[in-house]
Amino acid sequence: MASTSQSEAIKGAKVLMVGAGGIGCELLKTLALSGFQDIHIIDMDTIEVSNLNRQFLFRQSHVGQSKAKVAREAVLKFRPHINITAYHANVKDPQFNVEFFQQFNVVLNGLDNLDARRHVNRLCLAAKVPLVESGTTGFLGQVTVHVKGQTECYECQPKPTPKTYPVCTITNTPSKFVHCIVWAKELLFAKLFGDKNQDNDLNVRRSSNDSDGNGSSDASKDVFELSPHESPDQYARKIYDHVFGSNIKAALSNEETWKNRKRPRPIYVSDVLPEEERNGGVHSEDGMGLIPSAMGSIGLKNPQEIWNLSENTRVFLEAVKLFFERREKEIGNLTFDKDDQLAVEFVTAAANIRASSFGIPLQSLFEAKGIAGNIVHAVATTNAIIAGLIVIEAIKVLSGDSKNYRMTYCLEHPNRKMMLMPVEPFEANPSCYVCSETPLLLEVNTATTKLRDVIEKVVKSKLGMNLPLVMQGSTLIYEEGDDLDADMLANYAINLDKALNELPTPVTNGTTLSVEDLQQELTCNINIKHRDEFDEEKEPDGMVLTGWSGPNTKPEKSNPSSNGESSSAAGAKRKLEEISDLNGKNKGIALEVEVNVVDDDVSVLNEFPTINKKTRVQ
């Protein structure tokens, strides 16, 4: 039961939620039931079939609609008198600036990627608004509190590199080849050769106005059903046209999704193969041997060669045909196995065709086999627990109860009969370039490295700036923004292709660059140190940045139960050597927790902290 002061703080609070997915649905429900009266939600995603098993504010009829807007409508049905404002938008859009954030008393994150989390962290720091961060992966979860001047910020400590990816990204907006691999393996392969009755997002894209390549436009017919008079060749082409053509065409109708993204290209068999192959099937060689192989059947020998779109199309069509001709009895019960040659060929070809559609570089079968990774599926109960903990910490923040702030970790197995491990928050890292303004050091060959490389590989990729402005002293050498005139843009374009020491104001050993993002209101200084040579294997960027809290890239042990995935999918281990109990007293428990890959709701789960290396907030 909340105290009188807490109840008043709750009723008078204006809260911003970022993310309306697995955690977000539970969080919005819990906020409403806890008495919060003014809630704003930002989420750019639309509802997918795969969301329905755990995001309980959504129903089948909501598929394709805005998560934020539907979540709002669902909660208002049982709390009609509260104010909920929904934004179907990207939190990185210019409208969500520091001034926008300043109107809120607390910000609650339920995001699914590191980039957006860093962006919100910086806006909260600039606006001086407390942030409650969260994440879940399977049965594991955590909630952390970040208050400027009182605790560390979200970027004070290194974060593990994400190993799996949100389903929304996989199904709608892939940007990396691994997204295409997971789509081909977990969705398409499972749908074609596993349980055909399962619902997934491959079903919902069929357009009544779009032909599937066989001339059919019956939207009510299950495209994945092999009709009695359909040959395996015809079926393979129908599936190809549906998932790579019709689905993409249907997705393009959502203009909001592609407003700030490169639009994908629908691909049909007729776009790739000559007419004789489209009508008569792909030419295959005899003598495939006991183990069916699509690449062997069409004469491809080297698994380390990257197939072009035409070759990937042939492999895809041949693989589907071979599954139905040589392994028909297994269809309906198959799961992906890295040791199944035909399955690997199918997934590689499907991933490459999808990558081609989205403008993503293609990969060889050898690389694709290594990339294929596990998804740790979301657990609704974990999301509910974490949402409850977020609200508890939000109430403490609103009540000014800083002495009782806790970072709480949800464990899969009890330790000392405890499933929830609260830890006192830590002071800011004095070397954090985000909240402590400590200069960074960039070792780089100033004679050969272009400004473009520094902008792309350091300023944007590592520092997470969206609209950077770069200065040397009082000279502006680069800037991005919508309000720049043509002459300025032309000058900056010229500068991008110059070596650092060839810029109008040369950048050489000992130079200090000032880098700023006006939207995030973040400024940091980078000290330049010239270095002639770099190790191509260990330092592939040709430059080394120190002083930033980048991903934890320590070597990781391979996971023997990972179905043979690459060792990079194994979780990093860190020791939690001191744990506070619910009363804030130190137990001194030594606990080793393995944090595995992230789930399909949240793409980054922070590692459990090595507490003895940090200073707790007193």
XYZ file of C-alpha atoms in Angstrom:
618
model
C 0.000 0.000 0.000
C 1.461 3.351 -1.040
C 1.822 6.066 1.595
C -0.062 9.347 1.289
C 3.019 11.134 -0.066
C 3.637 8.347 -2.575
C 0.010 8.414 -3.724
C 0.209 12.154 -4.295
C 3.473 11.772 -6.198
C 1.927 9.069 -8.385
C -1.202 11.062 -9.201
C 0.753 14.230 -9.972
C 3.437 12.551 -12.086
C 3.853 12.888 -15.825
C 5.532 9.711 -17.059
C 7.188 8.876 -20.390
C 7.340 5.221 -21.459
C 9.643 4.326 -24.341
C 8.669 0.978 -25.841
C 5.285 -0.774 -25.923
C 6.431 -4.354 -26.525
C 6.848 -7.238 -24.082
C 7.932 -5.157 -21.095
C 6.000 -2.103 -22.288
C 2.586 -3.822 -22.320
C 3.073 -5.088 -18.781
C 4.450 -1.728 -17.688
C 1.567 0.329 -19.076
C -0.954 -1.991 -17.413
C 0.900 -1.801 -14.076
C 1.248 1.991 -14.222
C -2.470 2.379 -14.882
C -3.427 -0.006 -12.060
C -1.002 1.730 -9.685
C -2.779 5.063 -10.001
C -0.680 6.956 -12.548
C -2.841 9.526 -14.322
C -0.693 10.964 -17.131
C 1.296 8.522 -19.261
C 2.963 9.094 -22.642
C 4.133 6.164 -24.816
C 6.560 6.164 -27.749
C 6.940 3.107 -29.988
C 7.629 2.910 -33.714
C 6.693 -0.750 -34.189
C 3.528 -2.404 -35.404
C 1.987 -5.537 -33.912
C 3.126 -8.906 -35.271
C 1.528 -12.332 -34.899
C 4.584 -13.447 -32.939
C 3.864 -10.762 -30.294
C 0.511 -12.204 -29.295
C 1.764 -14.992 -27.021
C 3.133 -12.534 -24.446
C 2.032 -8.964 -25.235
C -1.404 -9.382 -23.739
C -2.835 -5.984 -24.650
C -2.867 -7.089 -28.298
C -5.196 -9.418 -30.198
C -5.185 -11.075 -33.626
C -7.322 -8.265 -35.037
C -4.614 -5.744 -34.083
C -1.888 -7.278 -36.281
C -0.309 -4.577 -38.437
C -1.478 -1.709 -36.200
C 0.618 0.634 -34.031
C 1.729 -0.938 -30.742
C 1.610 2.376 -28.869
C -1.889 3.269 -30.074
C -3.420 -0.166 -29.528
C -1.850 -0.428 -26.058
C -3.378 2.936 -25.194
C -6.845 1.852 -26.366
C -6.618 -1.454 -24.488
C -5.745 0.155 -21.146
C -8.320 2.930 -21.468
C -11.005 0.236 -21.571
C -10.370 -0.570 -17.906
C -8.962 2.821 -16.822
C -11.027 5.252 -18.938
C -10.420 8.339 -16.808
C -6.627 8.528 -17.067
C -4.691 10.367 -19.760
C -2.594 8.226 -22.110
C -0.865 9.837 -25.101
C 0.526 7.495 -27.755
C 3.188 8.332 -30.363
C 3.671 5.906 -33.249
C 7.178 7.199 -33.932
C 10.902 6.668 -33.446
C 12.230 8.065 -30.169
C 15.198 9.366 -32.184
C 12.932 11.621 -34.270
C 13.706 15.359 -33.891
C 10.363 16.071 -32.190
C 11.541 14.105 -29.141
C 14.255 16.547 -28.120
C 15.537 17.710 -24.746
C 12.684 20.200 -24.373
C 10.189 17.364 -24.940
C 11.855 15.213 -22.250
C 11.927 18.070 -19.729
C 8.145 17.952 -19.306
C 8.305 14.531 -17.616
C 9.034 13.589 -14.015
C 10.532 10.211 -14.917
C 11.317 8.196 -18.057
C 10.806 4.416 -18.147
C 12.596 2.375 -20.809
C 11.368 -0.871 -22.351
C 13.513 -0.687 -25.477
C 14.868 -3.397 -27.740
C 18.221 -2.014 -28.897
C 21.398 -0.487 -27.538
C 21.422 2.495 -29.891
C 18.008 3.783 -28.769
C 18.855 3.191 -25.117
C 21.992 5.280 -25.392
C 20.006 8.015 -27.126
C 17.360 8.117 -24.368
C 20.077 8.063 -21.688
C 21.682 11.167 -23.184
C 18.402 13.027 -23.536
C 17.551 12.244 -19.897
C 20.947 13.512 -18.776
C 20.547 16.727 -20.782
C 16.970 17.226 -19.554
C 17.924 16.233 -15.970
C 15.082 13.703 -15.859
C 15.524 10.392 -13.959
C 15.635 7.242 -16.087
C 14.564 3.736 -15.044
C 16.133 1.227 -17.461
C 15.174 -2.424 -17.909
C 15.825 -5.571 -19.889
C 14.834 -9.234 -20.023
C 16.164 -12.356 -21.664
C 14.267 -15.565 -21.053
C 14.033 -16.007 -17.290
C 16.646 -13.311 -16.590
C 15.890 -9.640 -16.168
C 17.025 -6.425 -14.546
C 15.956 -2.937 -13.585
C 18.413 -0.082 -13.020
C 17.972 3.530 -11.888
C 19.933 6.387 -13.447
C 19.717 9.861 -11.892
C 22.130 12.606 -12.961
C 24.438 13.606 -10.120
C 23.331 10.702 -7.928
C 24.021 7.446 -9.801
C 25.950 6.199 -12.791
C 24.375 6.756 -16.203
C 23.429 3.938 -18.552
C 26.713 4.314 -20.472
C 29.078 4.416 -17.485
C 29.904 0.730 -17.904
C 30.569 -1.407 -21.031
C 27.628 -3.311 -22.430
C 27.816 -6.810 -23.930
C 27.436 -7.010 -27.675
C 23.902 -8.109 -28.656
C 23.772 -11.712 -29.877
C 20.123 -12.008 -30.866
C 17.632 -9.547 -32.215
C 14.054 -8.333 -31.792
C 11.445 -10.211 -33.795
C 10.109 -6.868 -35.062
C 13.494 -6.192 -36.642
C 13.786 -9.692 -38.060
C 10.353 -9.648 -39.699
C 10.052 -6.018 -40.767
C 13.269 -4.046 -40.937
C 16.400 -6.217 -41.150
C 19.622 -4.232 -41.384
C 22.212 -6.977 -40.818
C 22.771 -10.336 -42.452
C 22.198 -12.098 -39.143
C 18.629 -10.712 -39.151
C 18.084 -12.461 -42.489
C 19.579 -15.709 -41.192
C 17.280 -15.748 -38.173
C 14.291 -14.978 -40.403
C 15.178 -17.818 -42.798
C 15.825 -20.296 -40.013
C 13.256 -19.484 -37.332
C 10.380 -18.351 -39.551
C 10.607 -19.598 -43.134
C 12.301 -22.980 -42.617
C 10.042 -23.710 -39.644
C 6.942 -22.729 -41.604
C 7.760 -24.791 -44.696
C 9.215 -27.916 -43.131
C 8.136 -27.805 -39.485
C 4.640 -27.487 -38.040
C 2.570 -25.905 -40.826
C -0.215 -25.011 -38.387
C 1.964 -22.571 -36.496
C 1.123 -18.899 -36.899
C 3.908 -16.539 -37.766
C 4.297 -13.286 -39.629
C 4.865 -14.961 -42.993
C 1.098 -15.539 -43.219
C -0.179 -12.014 -42.772
C 1.496 -10.297 -45.705
C -0.619 -11.831 -48.463
C -2.303 -9.128 -50.500
C -5.596 -9.751 -52.268
C -4.412 -7.540 -55.096
C -1.068 -9.221 -55.589
C -0.454 -12.289 -57.675
C 1.841 -14.960 -56.294
C 3.586 -15.818 -59.531
C 1.206 -18.601 -60.479
C -1.533 -16.139 -61.246
C -3.438 -16.838 -58.040
C -4.828 -13.922 -56.092
C -7.006 -15.787 -53.600
C -6.091 -14.104 -50.321
C -8.087 -16.618 -48.273
C -6.012 -19.569 -49.510
C -3.031 -20.676 -47.413
C -0.085 -20.036 -49.684
C 2.015 -22.525 -47.708
C -0.334 -25.404 -48.506
C 0.854 -27.684 -51.326
C -2.185 -28.174 -53.551
C -2.869 -31.650 -55.052
C -2.084 -30.675 -58.636
C 0.993 -28.604 -57.782
C 4.475 -29.957 -58.527
C 7.374 -29.287 -56.110
C 8.830 -26.912 -58.719
C 5.623 -24.913 -58.908
C 5.275 -24.874 -55.130
C 8.862 -23.619 -54.681
C 8.279 -20.749 -57.125
C 4.988 -19.862 -55.421
C 6.686 -19.671 -52.018
C 9.554 -17.634 -53.457
C 7.205 -15.066 -55.018
C 5.145 -14.861 -51.833
C 7.867 -14.308 -49.245
C 10.329 -12.286 -51.338
C 7.830 -10.535 -53.583
C 4.285 -10.185 -52.244
C 5.304 -9.897 -48.588
C 7.797 -7.139 -49.335
C 5.326 -5.326 -51.565
C 2.709 -5.446 -48.809
C 5.216 -4.205 -46.226
C 6.029 -1.206 -48.425
C 2.436 0.000 -48.073
C 3.215 1.124 -44.517
C 4.783 4.472 -45.411
C 5.525 5.318 -41.767
C 7.955 2.402 -41.473
C 10.057 3.542 -44.434
C 10.007 7.283 -43.760
C 13.558 7.213 -42.407
C 14.711 3.873 -43.837
C 15.874 2.569 -47.171
C 12.952 0.861 -48.878
C 13.406 -2.850 -49.728
C 12.938 -4.241 -53.251
C 10.335 -6.954 -53.947
C 11.944 -9.860 -55.839
C 10.051 -12.384 -57.968
C 11.400 -15.442 -59.765
C 10.594 -13.736 -63.068
C 12.990 -10.920 -62.127
C 15.914 -13.302 -61.675
C 15.714 -16.411 -63.861
C 15.320 -16.720 -67.640
C 11.944 -17.879 -68.931
C 13.009 -21.451 -69.688
C 14.101 -21.973 -66.076
C 10.978 -20.295 -64.685
C 8.696 -22.606 -66.605
C 10.689 -25.802 -66.720
C 12.430 -25.796 -63.371
C 16.087 -25.332 -62.503
C 18.564 -27.511 -64.416
C 20.096 -30.051 -62.057
C 22.802 -32.616 -62.510
C 22.493 -36.324 -61.908
C 24.508 -38.182 -59.359
C 23.616 -36.213 -56.235
C 24.516 -39.166 -54.076
C 22.811 -40.485 -50.957
C 22.654 -37.090 -49.255
C 20.597 -34.565 -51.269
C 22.388 -31.269 -51.869
C 20.900 -28.313 -53.734
C 24.243 -26.675 -54.463
C 25.695 -29.967 -55.656
C 22.646 -30.591 -57.789
C 23.072 -27.326 -59.708
C 26.863 -27.555 -59.922
C 28.054 -25.223 -57.136
C 31.114 -26.669 -55.404
C 32.797 -24.139 -53.109
C 30.935 -23.317 -49.853
C 33.201 -20.296 -49.315
C 32.116 -18.581 -52.520
C 29.391 -15.946 -52.281
C 26.519 -16.864 -54.598
C 24.905 -14.118 -56.636
C 21.136 -13.534 -56.606
C 20.554 -15.900 -59.521
C 22.554 -18.692 -57.868
C 20.791 -18.171 -54.535
C 17.455 -18.351 -56.328
C 18.418 -21.631 -57.990
C 19.619 -23.105 -54.679
C 16.410 -22.010 -52.928
C 14.134 -23.537 -55.574
C 16.200 -26.714 -55.800
C 16.316 -27.115 -52.004
C 12.532 -26.857 -51.679
C 12.108 -29.381 -54.502
C 14.583 -31.808 -52.920
C 12.874 -31.652 -49.530
C 9.591 -32.697 -51.165
C 11.106 -35.278 -53.526
C 13.731 -36.880 -51.295
C 12.591 -36.136 -47.729
C 8.825 -35.860 -47.932
C 8.228 -38.094 -44.902
C 10.195 -35.720 -42.663
C 8.236 -32.596 -43.650
C 6.096 -31.376 -40.773
C 8.569 -32.517 -38.122
C 11.822 -30.892 -39.227
C 13.804 -28.421 -37.132
C 16.919 -26.654 -38.320
C 20.148 -28.559 -37.741
C 23.533 -27.154 -38.696
C 24.620 -30.661 -39.690
C 21.755 -30.957 -42.171
C 23.411 -29.927 -45.452
C 20.164 -29.290 -47.332
C 18.752 -27.238 -44.447
C 21.895 -25.080 -44.320
C 21.747 -24.558 -48.089
C 18.099 -23.540 -47.909
C 18.661 -21.095 -45.037
C 21.726 -19.589 -46.733
C 19.902 -19.048 -50.021
C 16.765 -17.652 -48.351
C 18.819 -15.304 -46.166
C 20.817 -14.060 -49.154
C 17.715 -13.385 -51.247
C 16.162 -11.429 -48.372
C 19.464 -9.592 -47.849
C 19.486 -8.657 -51.524
C 15.981 -7.243 -51.176
C 17.013 -5.055 -48.231
C 20.370 -3.972 -49.657
C 22.435 -6.033 -47.196
C 25.748 -7.624 -48.361
C 25.435 -11.328 -49.196
C 27.456 -14.052 -47.471
C 28.830 -17.470 -48.366
C 27.337 -20.731 -47.131
C 30.381 -21.127 -44.902
C 29.750 -17.733 -43.253
C 25.988 -18.209 -43.059
C 26.388 -21.533 -41.274
C 28.564 -19.860 -38.638
C 26.249 -16.865 -38.211
C 23.068 -18.868 -37.589
C 22.286 -18.270 -33.903
C 19.771 -19.007 -31.188
C 16.907 -16.759 -30.200
C 16.151 -16.792 -26.483
C 12.397 -16.443 -26.475
C 10.653 -14.014 -24.171
C 8.921 -15.213 -21.020
C 5.776 -13.268 -20.176
C 6.240 -13.803 -16.427
C 9.714 -12.256 -16.515
C 8.337 -9.219 -18.345
C 5.603 -8.854 -15.714
C 8.082 -9.092 -12.834
C 10.399 -6.530 -14.415
C 7.490 -4.177 -15.151
C 6.489 -4.326 -11.479
C 10.048 -3.557 -10.386
C 10.198 -0.594 -12.796
C 7.074 0.898 -11.186
C 8.488 0.357 -7.690
C 11.669 2.233 -8.598
C 9.680 4.950 -10.381
C 7.653 5.548 -7.219
C 10.888 5.860 -5.198
C 12.213 8.375 -7.726
C 9.012 10.430 -7.663
C 8.963 10.364 -3.850
C 12.595 11.487 -3.599
C 13.500 8.275 -1.755
C 17.059 8.112 -3.152
C 18.407 6.101 -0.212
C 16.279 3.149 -1.259
C 17.030 3.121 -4.998
C 17.919 -0.401 -6.094
C 19.221 -2.117 -9.200
C 17.356 -5.426 -9.125
C 18.299 -8.588 -10.977
C 15.794 -11.366 -11.684
C 17.482 -14.791 -11.687
C 16.513 -18.071 -13.307
C 17.471 -20.134 -10.258
C 17.184 -19.089 -6.594
C 20.250 -18.087 -4.627
C 19.845 -18.281 -0.842
C 16.137 -18.775 -1.577
C 16.026 -15.459 -3.440
C 14.993 -14.984 -7.069
C 15.313 -11.187 -6.979
C 18.690 -9.696 -6.083
C 18.620 -5.972 -5.199
C 21.888 -4.033 -5.384
C 22.548 -0.461 -4.336
C 23.239 1.787 -7.335
C 26.713 3.052 -8.110
C 28.276 6.448 -8.470
C 29.038 7.793 -11.916
C 32.155 6.447 -13.589
C 34.611 9.401 -13.535
C 35.970 8.308 -16.924
C 32.541 8.165 -18.622
C 32.632 10.482 -21.629
C 28.829 10.860 -21.562
C 28.095 12.007 -18.011
C 31.579 12.952 -16.746
C 32.822 14.722 -19.910
C 36.196 12.968 -19.808
C 38.199 13.413 -23.058
C 38.627 10.397 -25.312
C 41.853 9.335 -27.028
C 41.870 8.325 -30.693
C 44.970 6.675 -32.096
C 44.883 7.053 -35.880
C 47.102 7.487 -38.901
C 46.331 11.126 -39.670
C 48.042 10.925 -43.078
C 45.923 8.080 -44.502
C 42.659 8.020 -42.530
C 39.838 10.041 -44.047
C 37.425 12.173 -42.070
C 34.625 9.917 -43.369
C 36.142 6.945 -41.525
C 36.291 8.870 -38.254
C 32.687 10.047 -38.630
C 31.274 6.624 -39.538
C 33.408 4.291 -37.415
C 33.945 6.452 -34.337
C 31.483 9.328 -34.041
C 28.385 7.466 -35.241
C 29.131 3.784 -34.657
C 31.021 3.917 -31.371
C 29.795 7.167 -29.813
C 26.229 6.784 -31.048
C 25.766 10.330 -32.338
C 23.012 10.842 -34.910
C 23.576 14.404 -36.138
C 27.231 15.095 -35.354
C 28.996 18.427 -35.487
C 32.823 18.295 -35.502
C 35.059 21.248 -34.713
C 38.761 21.876 -34.339
C 39.152 24.935 -32.191
C 36.803 27.521 -33.706
C 36.754 25.872 -37.164
C 33.737 23.789 -38.118
C 34.945 20.902 -40.279
C 31.797 18.764 -40.479
C 28.104 18.996 -39.639
C 24.867 17.107 -40.350
C 21.335 18.439 -40.212
C 18.219 19.234 -42.213
C 18.730 23.006 -42.222
C 22.082 23.117 -44.044
C 22.283 24.914 -47.376
C 23.702 23.344 -50.553
C 27.073 25.131 -50.368
C 27.701 23.945 -46.816
C 26.754 20.375 -47.698
C 29.117 20.468 -50.686
C 32.006 21.693 -48.513
C 31.409 19.013 -45.900
C 31.210 16.344 -48.630
C 34.633 17.451 -49.873
C 36.040 17.303 -46.334
C 34.745 13.752 -45.828
C 37.060 12.384 -48.517
C 40.160 14.189 -47.276
C 42.787 12.659 -45.012
C 42.762 14.188 -41.528
C 45.999 16.097 -42.088
C 44.682 17.486 -45.397
C 41.628 19.213 -43.915
C 41.401 23.040 -44.108
C 42.494 23.021 -40.485
C 44.798 19.966 -40.415
C 44.180 17.313 -37.774
C 47.545 15.962 -36.633
C 49.205 14.479 -33.571
C 48.104 16.425 -30.472
C 45.004 17.951 -32.082
C 41.791 17.999 -30.053
C 38.489 17.578 -31.860
C 35.238 18.725 -30.295
C 32.316 16.506 -31.277
C 28.725 17.470 -30.532
C 25.240 16.129 -31.131
C 22.772 18.996 -30.871
C 19.739 16.725 -30.589
C 21.234 14.803 -27.668
C 22.916 17.930 -26.278
C 26.055 15.849 -25.841
C 29.567 17.201 -26.348
C 32.843 15.354 -25.970
C 36.478 16.044 -26.819
C 38.687 13.599 -28.704
C 42.455 13.901 -28.364
C 44.252 12.730 -31.523
C 47.405 10.623 -31.341
C 49.132 9.814 -34.639
C 50.123 6.204 -35.172
C 51.651 4.792 -38.351
C 50.616 1.144 -38.267
C 47.781 -1.029 -36.952
C 47.269 -4.764 -36.590
C 44.771 -5.680 -39.315
C 43.453 -8.625 -37.316
C 43.119 -6.990 -33.894
C 42.501 -3.410 -35.084
C 40.559 -3.783 -38.356
C 39.231 -0.203 -38.269
C 42.757 1.178 -38.559
C 42.173 3.282 -35.437
C 41.781 2.723 -31.703
C 39.441 4.696 -29.445
C 40.029 4.555 -25.698
C 37.967 6.016 -22.877
C 34.536 4.965 -24.188
C 32.284 2.284 -22.722
C 32.072 0.080 -25.784
C 30.813 -3.493 -26.017
C 32.484 -6.092 -23.842
C 34.460 -8.148 -26.336
C 36.367 -10.494 -24.072
C 36.759 -14.021 -25.407
C 33.754 -16.171 -24.581
C 33.433 -19.886 -24.035
C 31.449 -21.829 -26.584
C 28.104 -23.173 -25.490
C 27.963 -26.944 -26.006
C 24.171 -26.881 -26.028
C 23.927 -24.105 -28.577
C 23.152 -26.457 -31.447
C 26.616 -25.865 -32.776
C 26.287 -22.101 -33.127
C 29.368 -19.921 -33.129
C 30.965 -19.293 -29.772
C 30.055 -15.613 -30.020
C 26.511 -16.560 -29.083
C 27.565 -17.731 -25.655
C 26.941 -15.328 -22.790
C 29.751 -13.549 -21.002
C 30.242 -14.454 -17.345
C 30.814 -11.943 -14.589
C 30.787 -12.401 -10.831
C 28.293 -10.708 -8.549
C 30.371 -10.797 -5.371
C 28.220 -8.647 -3.150
C 24.454 -8.637 -3.128
C 22.168 -6.449 -1.060
C 19.161 -8.072 0.524
C 15.762 -6.401 0.486
C 16.749 -4.244 3.462
C 19.912 -3.036 1.742
C 22.330 -5.034 3.939
C 25.342 -6.652 2.307
C 25.294 -10.426 2.314
C 28.716 -10.942 0.797
C 27.424 -13.786 -1.369
C 29.640 -14.963 -4.203
C 27.441 -15.648 -7.184
C 28.393 -16.398 -10.754
C 25.697 -15.723 -13.264
C 25.828 -16.469 -16.960
C 23.884 -13.979 -19.011
C 23.046 -15.540 -22.364
C 21.810 -13.956 -25.548
C 18.953 -11.503 -25.428
C 15.328 -12.299 -26.154
C 13.033 -11.217 -28.922
C 11.706 -8.270 -26.918
C 14.828 -6.522 -25.727
C 18.033 -6.679 -27.671
C 20.526 -5.841 -24.925
C 20.615 -7.242 -21.441
C 23.289 -5.571 -19.344
C 25.689 -7.932 -17.710
C 25.490 -8.315 -13.988
C 27.982 -5.840 -12.519
C 31.290 -6.679 -10.937
C 30.408 -4.792 -7.811
C 33.751 -4.839 -6.049
C 35.167 -2.685 -8.861
C 32.595 0.106 -8.436
C 31.666 2.598 -5.758
C 28.182 2.419 -4.383
C 26.126 5.543 -3.916
C 26.113 6.392 -0.251
